[in-house]
Short mmCIF file of C-alpha atoms and ligand atoms in Angstrom, two decimals:
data_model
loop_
_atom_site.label_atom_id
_atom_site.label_comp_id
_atom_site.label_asym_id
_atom_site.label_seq_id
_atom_site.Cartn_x
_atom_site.Cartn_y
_atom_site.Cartn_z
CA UNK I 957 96.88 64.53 105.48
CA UNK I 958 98.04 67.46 107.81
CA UNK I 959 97.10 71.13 106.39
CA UNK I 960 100.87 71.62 105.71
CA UNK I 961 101.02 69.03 103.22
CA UNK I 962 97.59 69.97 101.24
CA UNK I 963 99.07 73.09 100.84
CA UNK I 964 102.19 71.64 99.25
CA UNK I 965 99.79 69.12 97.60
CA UNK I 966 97.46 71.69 96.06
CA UNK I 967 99.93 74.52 95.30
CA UNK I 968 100.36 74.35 91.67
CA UNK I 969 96.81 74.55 91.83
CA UNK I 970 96.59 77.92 93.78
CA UNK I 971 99.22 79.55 91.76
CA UNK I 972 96.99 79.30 88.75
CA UNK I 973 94.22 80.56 90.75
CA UNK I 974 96.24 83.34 90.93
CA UNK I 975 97.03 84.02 88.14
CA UNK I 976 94.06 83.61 86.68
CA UNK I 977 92.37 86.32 89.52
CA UNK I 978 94.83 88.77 88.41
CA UNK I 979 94.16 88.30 84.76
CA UNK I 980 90.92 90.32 85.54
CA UNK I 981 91.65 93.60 85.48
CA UNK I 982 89.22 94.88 88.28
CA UNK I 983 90.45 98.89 88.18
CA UNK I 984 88.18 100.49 90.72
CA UNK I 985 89.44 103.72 89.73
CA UNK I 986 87.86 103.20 85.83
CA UNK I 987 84.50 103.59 85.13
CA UNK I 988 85.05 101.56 82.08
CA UNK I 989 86.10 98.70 84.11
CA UNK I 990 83.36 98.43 86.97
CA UNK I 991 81.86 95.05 84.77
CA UNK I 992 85.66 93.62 85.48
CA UNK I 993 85.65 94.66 89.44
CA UNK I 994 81.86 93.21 89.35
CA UNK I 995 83.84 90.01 87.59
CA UNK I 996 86.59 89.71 90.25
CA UNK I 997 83.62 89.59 92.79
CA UNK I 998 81.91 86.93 91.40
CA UNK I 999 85.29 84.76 90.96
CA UNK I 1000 85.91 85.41 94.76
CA UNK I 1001 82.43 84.73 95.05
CA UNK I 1002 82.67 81.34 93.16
CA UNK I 1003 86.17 80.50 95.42
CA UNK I 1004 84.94 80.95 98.68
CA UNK I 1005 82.03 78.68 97.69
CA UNK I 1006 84.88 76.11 96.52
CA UNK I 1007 86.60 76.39 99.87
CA UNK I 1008 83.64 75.92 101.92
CA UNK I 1009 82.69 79.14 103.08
CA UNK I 1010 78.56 79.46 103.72
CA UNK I 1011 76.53 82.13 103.12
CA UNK I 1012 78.44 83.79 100.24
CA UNK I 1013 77.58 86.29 98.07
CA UNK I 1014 78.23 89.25 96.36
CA UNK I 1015 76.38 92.39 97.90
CA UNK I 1016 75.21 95.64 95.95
CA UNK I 1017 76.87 98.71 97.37
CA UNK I 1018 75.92 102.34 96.07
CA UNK I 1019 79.52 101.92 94.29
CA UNK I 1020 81.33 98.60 93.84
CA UNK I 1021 80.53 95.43 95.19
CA UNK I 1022 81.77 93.77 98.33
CA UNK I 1023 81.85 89.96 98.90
CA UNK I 1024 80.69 88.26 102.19
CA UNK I 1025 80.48 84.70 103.45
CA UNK I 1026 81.08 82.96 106.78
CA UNK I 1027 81.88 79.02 108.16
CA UNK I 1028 80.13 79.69 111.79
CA UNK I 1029 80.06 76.11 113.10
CA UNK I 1030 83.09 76.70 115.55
CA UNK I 1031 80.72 76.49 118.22
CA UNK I 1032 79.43 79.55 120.88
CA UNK I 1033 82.44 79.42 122.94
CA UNK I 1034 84.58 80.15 120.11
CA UNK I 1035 85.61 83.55 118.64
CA UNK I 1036 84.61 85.14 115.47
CA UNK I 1037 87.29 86.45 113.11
CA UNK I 1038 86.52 88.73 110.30
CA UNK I 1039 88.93 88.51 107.69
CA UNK I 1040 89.41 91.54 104.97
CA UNK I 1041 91.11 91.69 101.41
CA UNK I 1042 90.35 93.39 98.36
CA UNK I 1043 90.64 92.47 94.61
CA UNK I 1044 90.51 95.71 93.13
CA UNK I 1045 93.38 97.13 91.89
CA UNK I 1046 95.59 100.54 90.94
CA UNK I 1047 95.31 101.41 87.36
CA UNK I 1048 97.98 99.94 85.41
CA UNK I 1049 99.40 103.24 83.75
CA UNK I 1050 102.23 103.44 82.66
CA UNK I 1051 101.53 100.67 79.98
CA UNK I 1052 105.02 100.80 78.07
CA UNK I 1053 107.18 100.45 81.40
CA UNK I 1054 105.50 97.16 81.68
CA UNK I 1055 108.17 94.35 80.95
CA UNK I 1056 104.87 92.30 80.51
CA UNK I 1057 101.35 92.93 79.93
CA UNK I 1058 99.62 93.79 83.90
CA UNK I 1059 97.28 91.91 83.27
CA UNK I 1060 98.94 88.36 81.65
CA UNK I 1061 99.87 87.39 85.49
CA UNK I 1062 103.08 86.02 83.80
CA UNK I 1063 105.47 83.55 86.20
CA UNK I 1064 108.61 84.62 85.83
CA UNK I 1065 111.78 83.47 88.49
CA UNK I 1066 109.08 82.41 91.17
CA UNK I 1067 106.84 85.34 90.85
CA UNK I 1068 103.50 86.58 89.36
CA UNK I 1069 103.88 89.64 87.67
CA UNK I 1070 100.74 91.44 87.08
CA UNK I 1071 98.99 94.68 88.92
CA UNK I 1072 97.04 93.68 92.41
CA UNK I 1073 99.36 90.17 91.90
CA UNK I 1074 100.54 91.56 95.75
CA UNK I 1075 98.37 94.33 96.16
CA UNK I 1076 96.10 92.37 97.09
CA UNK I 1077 94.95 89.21 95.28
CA UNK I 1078 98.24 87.16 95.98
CA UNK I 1079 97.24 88.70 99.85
CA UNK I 1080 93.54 88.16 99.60
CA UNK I 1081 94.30 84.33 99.22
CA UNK I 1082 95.85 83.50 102.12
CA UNK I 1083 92.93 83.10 104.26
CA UNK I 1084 90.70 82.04 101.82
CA UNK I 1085 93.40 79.28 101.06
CA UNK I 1086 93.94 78.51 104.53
CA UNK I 1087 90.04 77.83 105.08
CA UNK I 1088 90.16 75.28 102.33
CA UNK I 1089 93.27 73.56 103.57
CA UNK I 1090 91.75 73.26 107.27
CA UNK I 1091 87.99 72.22 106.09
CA UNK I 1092 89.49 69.49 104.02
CA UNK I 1093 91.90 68.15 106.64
CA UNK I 1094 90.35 68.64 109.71
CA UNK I 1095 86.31 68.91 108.31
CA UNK I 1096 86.29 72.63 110.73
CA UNK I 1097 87.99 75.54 111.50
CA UNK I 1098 89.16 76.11 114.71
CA UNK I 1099 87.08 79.43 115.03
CA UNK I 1100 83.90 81.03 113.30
CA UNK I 1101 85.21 82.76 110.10
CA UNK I 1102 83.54 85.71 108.40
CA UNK I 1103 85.08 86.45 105.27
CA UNK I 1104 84.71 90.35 104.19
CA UNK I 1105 86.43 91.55 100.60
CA UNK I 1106 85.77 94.98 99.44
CA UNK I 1107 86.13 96.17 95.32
CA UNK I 1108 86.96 99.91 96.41
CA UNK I 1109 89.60 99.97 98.66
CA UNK I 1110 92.03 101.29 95.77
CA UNK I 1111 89.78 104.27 95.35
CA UNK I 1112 89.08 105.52 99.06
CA UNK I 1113 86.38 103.08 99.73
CA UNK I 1114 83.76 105.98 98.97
CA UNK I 1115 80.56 103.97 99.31
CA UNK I 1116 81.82 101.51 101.73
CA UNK I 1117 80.59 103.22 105.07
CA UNK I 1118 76.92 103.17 104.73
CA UNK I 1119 77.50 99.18 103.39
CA UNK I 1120 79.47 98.56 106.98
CA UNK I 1121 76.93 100.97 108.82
CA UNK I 1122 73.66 99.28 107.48
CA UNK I 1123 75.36 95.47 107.36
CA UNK I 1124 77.06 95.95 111.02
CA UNK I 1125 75.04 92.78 112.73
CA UNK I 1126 76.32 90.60 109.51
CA UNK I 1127 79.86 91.86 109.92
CA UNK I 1128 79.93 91.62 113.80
CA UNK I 1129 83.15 89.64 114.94
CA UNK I 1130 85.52 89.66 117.89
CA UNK I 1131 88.22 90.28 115.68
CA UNK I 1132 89.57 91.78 112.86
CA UNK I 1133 92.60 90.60 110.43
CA UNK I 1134 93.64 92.44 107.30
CA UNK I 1135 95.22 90.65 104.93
CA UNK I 1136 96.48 93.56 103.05
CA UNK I 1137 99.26 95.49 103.99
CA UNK I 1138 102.97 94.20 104.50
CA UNK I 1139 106.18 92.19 105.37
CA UNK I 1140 109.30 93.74 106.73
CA UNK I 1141 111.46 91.23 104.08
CA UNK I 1142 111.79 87.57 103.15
CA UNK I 1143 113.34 86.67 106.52
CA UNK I 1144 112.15 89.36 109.03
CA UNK I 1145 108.45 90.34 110.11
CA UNK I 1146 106.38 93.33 110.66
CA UNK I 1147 103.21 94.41 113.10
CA UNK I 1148 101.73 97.03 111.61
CA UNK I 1149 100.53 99.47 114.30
CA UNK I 1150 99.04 102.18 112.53
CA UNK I 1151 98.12 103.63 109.19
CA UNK I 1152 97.19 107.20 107.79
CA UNK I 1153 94.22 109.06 106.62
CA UNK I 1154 93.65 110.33 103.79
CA UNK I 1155 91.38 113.08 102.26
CA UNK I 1156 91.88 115.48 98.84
CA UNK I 1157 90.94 118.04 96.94
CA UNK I 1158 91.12 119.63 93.27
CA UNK I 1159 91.75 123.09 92.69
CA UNK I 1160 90.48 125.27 89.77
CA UNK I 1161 91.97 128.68 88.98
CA UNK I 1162 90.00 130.47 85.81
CA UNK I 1163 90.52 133.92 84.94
CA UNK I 1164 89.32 134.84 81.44
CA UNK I 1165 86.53 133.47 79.63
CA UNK I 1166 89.13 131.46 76.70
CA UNK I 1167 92.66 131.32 75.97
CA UNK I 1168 94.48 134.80 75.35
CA UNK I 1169 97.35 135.85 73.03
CA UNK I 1170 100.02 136.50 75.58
CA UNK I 1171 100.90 139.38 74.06
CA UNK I 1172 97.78 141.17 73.80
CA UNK I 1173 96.68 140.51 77.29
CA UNK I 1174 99.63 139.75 79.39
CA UNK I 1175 100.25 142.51 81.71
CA UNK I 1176 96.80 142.87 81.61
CA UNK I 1177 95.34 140.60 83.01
CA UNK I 1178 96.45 137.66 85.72
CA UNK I 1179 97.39 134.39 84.57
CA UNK I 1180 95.81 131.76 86.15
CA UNK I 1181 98.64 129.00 86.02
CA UNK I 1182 101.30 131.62 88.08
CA UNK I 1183 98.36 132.09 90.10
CA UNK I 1184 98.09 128.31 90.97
CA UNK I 1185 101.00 128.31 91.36
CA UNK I 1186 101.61 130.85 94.13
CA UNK I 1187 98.46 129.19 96.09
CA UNK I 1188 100.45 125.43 96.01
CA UNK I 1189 103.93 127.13 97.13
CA UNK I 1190 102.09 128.82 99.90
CA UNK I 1191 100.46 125.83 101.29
CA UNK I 1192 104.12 124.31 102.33
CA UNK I 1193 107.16 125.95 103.30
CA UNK I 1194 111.18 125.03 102.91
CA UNK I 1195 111.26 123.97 106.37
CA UNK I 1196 108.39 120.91 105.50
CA UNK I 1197 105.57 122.44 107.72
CA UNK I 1198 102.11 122.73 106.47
CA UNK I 1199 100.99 126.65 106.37
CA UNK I 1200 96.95 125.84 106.40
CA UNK I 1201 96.22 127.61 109.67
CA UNK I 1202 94.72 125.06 112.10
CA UNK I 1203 95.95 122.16 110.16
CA UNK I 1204 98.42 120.50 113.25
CA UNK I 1205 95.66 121.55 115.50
CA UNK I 1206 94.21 117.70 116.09
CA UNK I 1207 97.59 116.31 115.68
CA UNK I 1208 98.13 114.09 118.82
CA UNK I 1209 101.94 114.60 119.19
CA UNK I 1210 104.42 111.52 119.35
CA UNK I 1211 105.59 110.68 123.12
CA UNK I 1212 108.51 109.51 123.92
CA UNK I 1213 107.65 105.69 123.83
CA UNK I 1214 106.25 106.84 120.29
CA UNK I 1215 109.30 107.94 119.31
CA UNK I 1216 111.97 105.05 120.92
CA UNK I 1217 109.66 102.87 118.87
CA UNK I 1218 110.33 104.02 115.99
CA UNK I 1219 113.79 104.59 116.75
CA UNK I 1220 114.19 100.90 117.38
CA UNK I 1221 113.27 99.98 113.76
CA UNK I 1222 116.07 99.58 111.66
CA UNK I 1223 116.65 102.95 109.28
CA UNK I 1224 119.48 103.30 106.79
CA UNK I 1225 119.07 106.82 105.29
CA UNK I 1226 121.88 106.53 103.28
CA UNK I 1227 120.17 103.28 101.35
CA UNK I 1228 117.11 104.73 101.32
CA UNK I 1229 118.41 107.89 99.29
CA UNK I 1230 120.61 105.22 96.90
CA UNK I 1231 117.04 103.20 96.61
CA UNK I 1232 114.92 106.06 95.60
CA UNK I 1233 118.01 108.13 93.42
CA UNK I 1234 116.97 110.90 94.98
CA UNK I 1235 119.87 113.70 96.11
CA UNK I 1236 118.67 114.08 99.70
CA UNK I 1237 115.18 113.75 101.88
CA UNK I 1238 112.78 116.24 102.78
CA UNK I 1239 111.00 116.28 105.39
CA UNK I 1240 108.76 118.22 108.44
CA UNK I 1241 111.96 119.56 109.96
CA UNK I 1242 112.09 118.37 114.01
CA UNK I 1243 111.29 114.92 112.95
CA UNK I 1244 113.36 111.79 111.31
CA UNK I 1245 112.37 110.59 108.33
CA UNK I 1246 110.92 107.66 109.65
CA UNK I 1247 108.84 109.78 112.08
CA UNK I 1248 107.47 112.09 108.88
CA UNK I 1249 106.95 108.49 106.72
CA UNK I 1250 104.68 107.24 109.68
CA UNK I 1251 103.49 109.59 112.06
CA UNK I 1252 103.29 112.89 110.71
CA UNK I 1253 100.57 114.33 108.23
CA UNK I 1254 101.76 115.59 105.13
CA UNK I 1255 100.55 117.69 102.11
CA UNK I 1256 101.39 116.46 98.62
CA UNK I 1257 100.27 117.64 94.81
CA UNK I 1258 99.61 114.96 93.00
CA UNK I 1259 98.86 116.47 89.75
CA UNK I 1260 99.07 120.26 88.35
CA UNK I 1261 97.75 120.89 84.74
CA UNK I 1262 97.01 123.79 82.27
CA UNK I 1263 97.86 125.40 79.31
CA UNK I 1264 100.30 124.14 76.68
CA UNK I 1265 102.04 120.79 76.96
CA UNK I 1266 103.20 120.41 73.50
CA UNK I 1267 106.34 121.20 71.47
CA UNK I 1268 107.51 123.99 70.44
CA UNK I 1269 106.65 127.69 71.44
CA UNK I 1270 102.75 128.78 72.01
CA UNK I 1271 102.07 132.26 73.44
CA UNK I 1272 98.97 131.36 75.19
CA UNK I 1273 97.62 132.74 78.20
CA UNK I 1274 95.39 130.17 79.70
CA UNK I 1275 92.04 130.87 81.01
CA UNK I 1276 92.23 127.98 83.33
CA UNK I 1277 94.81 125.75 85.56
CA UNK I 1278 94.10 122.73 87.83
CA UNK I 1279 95.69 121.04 90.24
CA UNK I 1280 94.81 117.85 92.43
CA UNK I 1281 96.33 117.42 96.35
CA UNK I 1282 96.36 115.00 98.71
CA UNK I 1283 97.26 114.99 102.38
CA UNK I 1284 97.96 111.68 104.83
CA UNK I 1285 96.55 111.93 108.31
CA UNK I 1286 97.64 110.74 111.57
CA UNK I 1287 95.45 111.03 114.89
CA UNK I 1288 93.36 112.58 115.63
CA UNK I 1289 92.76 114.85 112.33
CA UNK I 1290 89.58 113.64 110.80
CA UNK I 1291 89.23 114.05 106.67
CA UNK I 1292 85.70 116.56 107.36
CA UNK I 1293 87.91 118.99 109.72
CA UNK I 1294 91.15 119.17 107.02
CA UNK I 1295 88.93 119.74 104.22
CA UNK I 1296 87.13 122.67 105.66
CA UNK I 1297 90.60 124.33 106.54
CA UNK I 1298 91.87 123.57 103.46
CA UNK I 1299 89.59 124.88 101.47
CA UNK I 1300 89.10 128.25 103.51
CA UNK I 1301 92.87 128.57 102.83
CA UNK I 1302 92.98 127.84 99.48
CA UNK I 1303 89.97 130.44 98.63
CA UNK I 1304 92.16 133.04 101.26
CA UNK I 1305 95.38 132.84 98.56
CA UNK I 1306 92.57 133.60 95.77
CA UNK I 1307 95.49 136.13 93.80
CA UNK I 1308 93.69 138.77 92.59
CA UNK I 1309 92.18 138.84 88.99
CA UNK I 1310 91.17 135.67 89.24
CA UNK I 1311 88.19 133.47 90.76
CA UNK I 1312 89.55 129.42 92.54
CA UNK I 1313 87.29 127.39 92.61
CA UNK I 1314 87.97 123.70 95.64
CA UNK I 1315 86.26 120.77 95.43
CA UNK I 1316 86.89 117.57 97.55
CA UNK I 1317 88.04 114.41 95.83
CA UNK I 1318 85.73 111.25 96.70
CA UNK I 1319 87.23 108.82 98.73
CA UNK I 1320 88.41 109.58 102.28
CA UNK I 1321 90.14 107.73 105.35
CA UNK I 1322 90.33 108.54 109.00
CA UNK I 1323 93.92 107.38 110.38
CA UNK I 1324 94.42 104.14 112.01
CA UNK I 1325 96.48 103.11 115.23
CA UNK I 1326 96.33 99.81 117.02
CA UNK I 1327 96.64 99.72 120.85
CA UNK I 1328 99.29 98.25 122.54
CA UNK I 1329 98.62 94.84 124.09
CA UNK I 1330 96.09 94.77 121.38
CA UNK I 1331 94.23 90.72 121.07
CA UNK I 1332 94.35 90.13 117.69
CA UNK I 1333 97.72 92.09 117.45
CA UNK I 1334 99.38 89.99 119.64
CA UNK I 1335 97.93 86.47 118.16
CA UNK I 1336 99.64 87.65 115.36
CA UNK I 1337 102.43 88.80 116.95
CA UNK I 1338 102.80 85.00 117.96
CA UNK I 1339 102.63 83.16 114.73
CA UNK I 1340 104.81 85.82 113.37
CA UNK I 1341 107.51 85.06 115.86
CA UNK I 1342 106.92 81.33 115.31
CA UNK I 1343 106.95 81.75 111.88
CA UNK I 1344 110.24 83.67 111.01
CA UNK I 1345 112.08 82.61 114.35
CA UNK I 1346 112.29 86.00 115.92
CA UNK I 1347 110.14 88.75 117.08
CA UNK I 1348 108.37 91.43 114.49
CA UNK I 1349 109.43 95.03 114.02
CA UNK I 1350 106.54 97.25 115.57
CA UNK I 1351 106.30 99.38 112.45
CA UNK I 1352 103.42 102.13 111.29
CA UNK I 1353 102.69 103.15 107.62
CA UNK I 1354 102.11 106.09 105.38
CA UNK I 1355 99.64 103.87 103.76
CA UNK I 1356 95.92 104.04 104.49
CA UNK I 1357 93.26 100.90 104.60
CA UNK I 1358 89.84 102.98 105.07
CA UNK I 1359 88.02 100.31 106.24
CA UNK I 1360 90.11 99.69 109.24
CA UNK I 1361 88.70 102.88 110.57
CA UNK I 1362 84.94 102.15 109.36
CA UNK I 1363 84.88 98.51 111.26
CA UNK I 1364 86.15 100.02 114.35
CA UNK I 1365 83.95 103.01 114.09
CA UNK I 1366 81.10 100.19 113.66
CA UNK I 1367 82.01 97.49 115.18
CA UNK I 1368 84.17 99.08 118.01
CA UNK I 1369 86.83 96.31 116.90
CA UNK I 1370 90.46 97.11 116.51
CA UNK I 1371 92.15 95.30 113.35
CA UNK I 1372 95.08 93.74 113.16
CA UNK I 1373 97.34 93.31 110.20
CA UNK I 1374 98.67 90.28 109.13
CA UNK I 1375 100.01 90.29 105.52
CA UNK I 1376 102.83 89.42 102.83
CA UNK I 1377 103.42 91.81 100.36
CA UNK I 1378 107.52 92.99 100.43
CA UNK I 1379 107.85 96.46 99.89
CA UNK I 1380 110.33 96.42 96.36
CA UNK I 1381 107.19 94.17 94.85
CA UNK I 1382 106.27 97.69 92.61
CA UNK I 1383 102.32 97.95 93.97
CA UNK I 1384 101.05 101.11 92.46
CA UNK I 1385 103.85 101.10 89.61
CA UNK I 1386 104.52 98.90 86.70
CA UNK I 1387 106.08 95.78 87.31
CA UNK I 1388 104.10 94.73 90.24
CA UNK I 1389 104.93 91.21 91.55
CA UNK I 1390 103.96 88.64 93.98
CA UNK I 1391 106.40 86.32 95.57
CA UNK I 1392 104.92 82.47 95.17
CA UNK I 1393 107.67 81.68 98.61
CA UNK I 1394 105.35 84.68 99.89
CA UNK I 1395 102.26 83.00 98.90
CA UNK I 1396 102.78 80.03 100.13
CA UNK I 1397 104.06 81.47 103.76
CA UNK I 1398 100.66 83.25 103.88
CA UNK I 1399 98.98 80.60 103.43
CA UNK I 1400 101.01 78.79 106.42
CA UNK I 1401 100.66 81.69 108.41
CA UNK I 1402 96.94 82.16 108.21
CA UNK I 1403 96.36 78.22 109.15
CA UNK I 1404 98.64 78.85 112.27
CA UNK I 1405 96.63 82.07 113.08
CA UNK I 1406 92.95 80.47 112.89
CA UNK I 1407 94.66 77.61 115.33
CA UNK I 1408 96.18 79.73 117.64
CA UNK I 1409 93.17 82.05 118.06
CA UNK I 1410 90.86 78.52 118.55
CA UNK I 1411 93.49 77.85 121.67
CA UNK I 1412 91.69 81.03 123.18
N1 BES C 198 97.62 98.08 100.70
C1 BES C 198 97.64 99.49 100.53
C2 BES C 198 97.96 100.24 101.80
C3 BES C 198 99.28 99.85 102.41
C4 BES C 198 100.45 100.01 101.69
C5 BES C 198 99.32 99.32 103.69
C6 BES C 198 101.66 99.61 102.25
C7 BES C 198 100.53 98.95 104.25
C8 BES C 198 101.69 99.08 103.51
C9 BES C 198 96.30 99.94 100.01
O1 BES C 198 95.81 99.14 98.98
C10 BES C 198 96.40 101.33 99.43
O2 BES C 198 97.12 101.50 98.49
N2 BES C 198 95.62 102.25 99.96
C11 BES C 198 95.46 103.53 99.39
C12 BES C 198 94.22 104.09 100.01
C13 BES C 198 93.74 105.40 99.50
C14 BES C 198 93.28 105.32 98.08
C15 BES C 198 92.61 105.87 100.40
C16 BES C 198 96.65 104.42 99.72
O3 BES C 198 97.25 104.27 100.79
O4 BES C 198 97.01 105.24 98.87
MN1 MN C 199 96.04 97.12 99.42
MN1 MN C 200 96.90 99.75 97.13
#
């Protein structure tokens, strides 16, 4: 039996796999739920071990786990390939937009609905999959295979870096593939040349020591929501630029090849403003909107809170307000350098009457962009072709994948991207699905890729 056809033969098989990965709900982001991403370990622990990988076991980090295990018995001539996934997930909230529970990994019209079912357990699979369907059909892989799943890739990979610094000889490959990330659509295919960073920070704006009557004290005092207020409307103006002084000062500007590039990708503005219901975009001005999605940094507030939410009418003058931001990188900022300038801005707006107070969120990301004529880029540039008759889309992403930065930082090894998700598949929302025709092309896909590389 060919590889092909133990796929199809064992595919009913892998779908419940699946689904019954998903049914964990391994929320990095939840402290309540660390025992669940410790449980998601151990079943990709348990699944490598089924498929034949050696070596395999879950490793402490200072956070949450990671999973390693190898098959190195492609012989010395042969390259190694690191492959990456992880099976934590987004929080599932909003619970009532769910059409089913997130975490009953319900099949429904040929897909698993469930949070991380694409982002990134269905994704995750595929090479793990693939392993088994080429040890049990050909007894080998055509290269040396070092399997590499992280459990905090959802929340900035935080403790990650001293894990890849201290485990560097164990991780050591000649190549990297992700296997989370994207798909242009059903029928066309993506290379994913680069990603963004990623570093944030909460804001706290207190002014007296409790809640006020507004009318005693207002007018006599500053209120520290309006105060928060003016800070985040300073930080970016109506034209889209970023007023932190310094803050484009790293940015390495897009060159003319950058930009025909991007030009070349297919963009329909009109559909993307019908998709999204929005009445226009907004953007950097000087740049498309494709150019501001994936190669321009941006400055967003995720969250602003304070005072009184309820109904009615409450004359309150709150002692405190909070808000959390976050802003995407592209080369060469660095997450250290942005912080700094943020905060010195954010404590230079300090209205007066009241104290602010910055803090940086955990979880960072430097930004990510593969060479051209890249190795591993191109191998998958090949199978892609093969695979959906026709060349990929060289695309980037607003979307960062810290450890792409840490292995190359460590292991001076460029990754490459070669994954299924479709981007209307709701990851981060409710309603998150996985296509089982996406599945099942991963799986494919990642068989042709460990052949093509063992070709040399
Ligand atoms: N898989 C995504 C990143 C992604 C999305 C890549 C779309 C390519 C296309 C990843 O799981 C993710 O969501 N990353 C977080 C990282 C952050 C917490 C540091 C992100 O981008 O928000
Ligand atoms: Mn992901
Ligand atoms: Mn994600």
């Amino acid at each position: 039996m060919g590889w092909q056809e133990y796929l199809d033969t064992h595919q009913n098989r892998f779908v419940t796999e699946l689904q019954d990965f998903v049914r964990i709900p391994s929320v990095s982001a939840k402290p309540e739920h660390m025992p669940d991403v410790v449980a998601a370990g151990e079943w990709v622990v348990a699944r490598l071990r089924a498929a034949g990988a050696e070596n395999v076991a879950l490793y402490p980090t200072q956070g949450h786990p990671v999973v390693y295990g190898d098959w190195l018995h492609a012989g010395e001539d042969k390259p190694t390939v690191l492959l990456y996934g992880h099976f934590d997930v987004q929080p599932a909230e909003p619970l009532e937009l769910w059409e089913t529970a997130p975490f009953a990994a319900e099949l429904r019209d040929g897909r698993i609905y469930g949070r991380g079912a694409s982002d990134d357990k269905g994704g995750m699979m595929a090479p793990i999959l693939a392993a088994e369907a080429l040890l049990q059909t050909t007894g080998r892989l055509p290269v040396n295979v070092k399997f590499f799943f992280e459990g905090q890739e959802e929340i900035g990979s935080p403790t990650l870096a001293p894990f890849v610094k201290d485990n560097a000889a164990l991780l050591r490959a000649d190549m990297i593939i992700s296997a989370d990330g994207g798909q242009w659509s059903e029928t066309e295919a993506n290379l994913l040349m680069g990603l963004k960073g990623l570093v944030g920070c909460e804001i706290t704006v207190t002014g007296a020591n409790a809640d006020l009557h507004s009318g005693m004290h207002g007018g006599g005092v500053a209120n520290p929501l309006h105060g928060l207020s003016q800070i985040i409307a300073a930080l970016k103006g109506a034209d889209g630029r970023i007023n932190v002084p310094g803050f484009y000062d790293d940015v390495l500007d897009l060159t003319v090849e950058d930009r025909q590039a991007i030009a070349r990708v297919p963009f329909d503005q009109e559909a993307y403003i019908a998709q999204l219901g929005v009445p226009d975009v907004f953007g950097e001005e000087g740049y498309s909107v494709r150019e501001n999605l994936w190669a321009r940094p941006t400055l967003e507030l995720n969250g602003i809170w304070g005072g009184y939410q309820g109904g009615g009418i409450k004359t309150v003058l709150p002692s405190e307000a909070r808000a959390k931001i976050t802003c995407r990188l592209v080369a060469n900022q660095t997450p250290d350098q942005i912080y700094a300038l943020m905060a010195a801005h954010i404590h230079s707006l300090c209205p007066k009457g009241l104290r602010v107070s910055v803090e940086r969120l955990p979880g960072s990301a430097n930004p990510f962009l593969v060479p051209r004529g890249h190795n591993g880029t191109a191998a998958v540039s090949e199978v892609l072709s093969t695979l959906y008759g026709k060349a990929p889309y060289a695309v980037r992403t607003g979307g960062s994948i810290p450890v792409m930065s840490l292995l190359l930082q460590e292991l001076g090894v460029h990754g490459a991207v070669m994954a299924f998700g479709l981007n209307d598949e709701n990851i981060h929302a409710p309603n998150e699905f996985y296509r089982l025709s996406s599945y099942r092309k991963s799986q494919t896909a990642y068989c042709m890729l460990l052949e093509r590389l063992g070709q040399g």
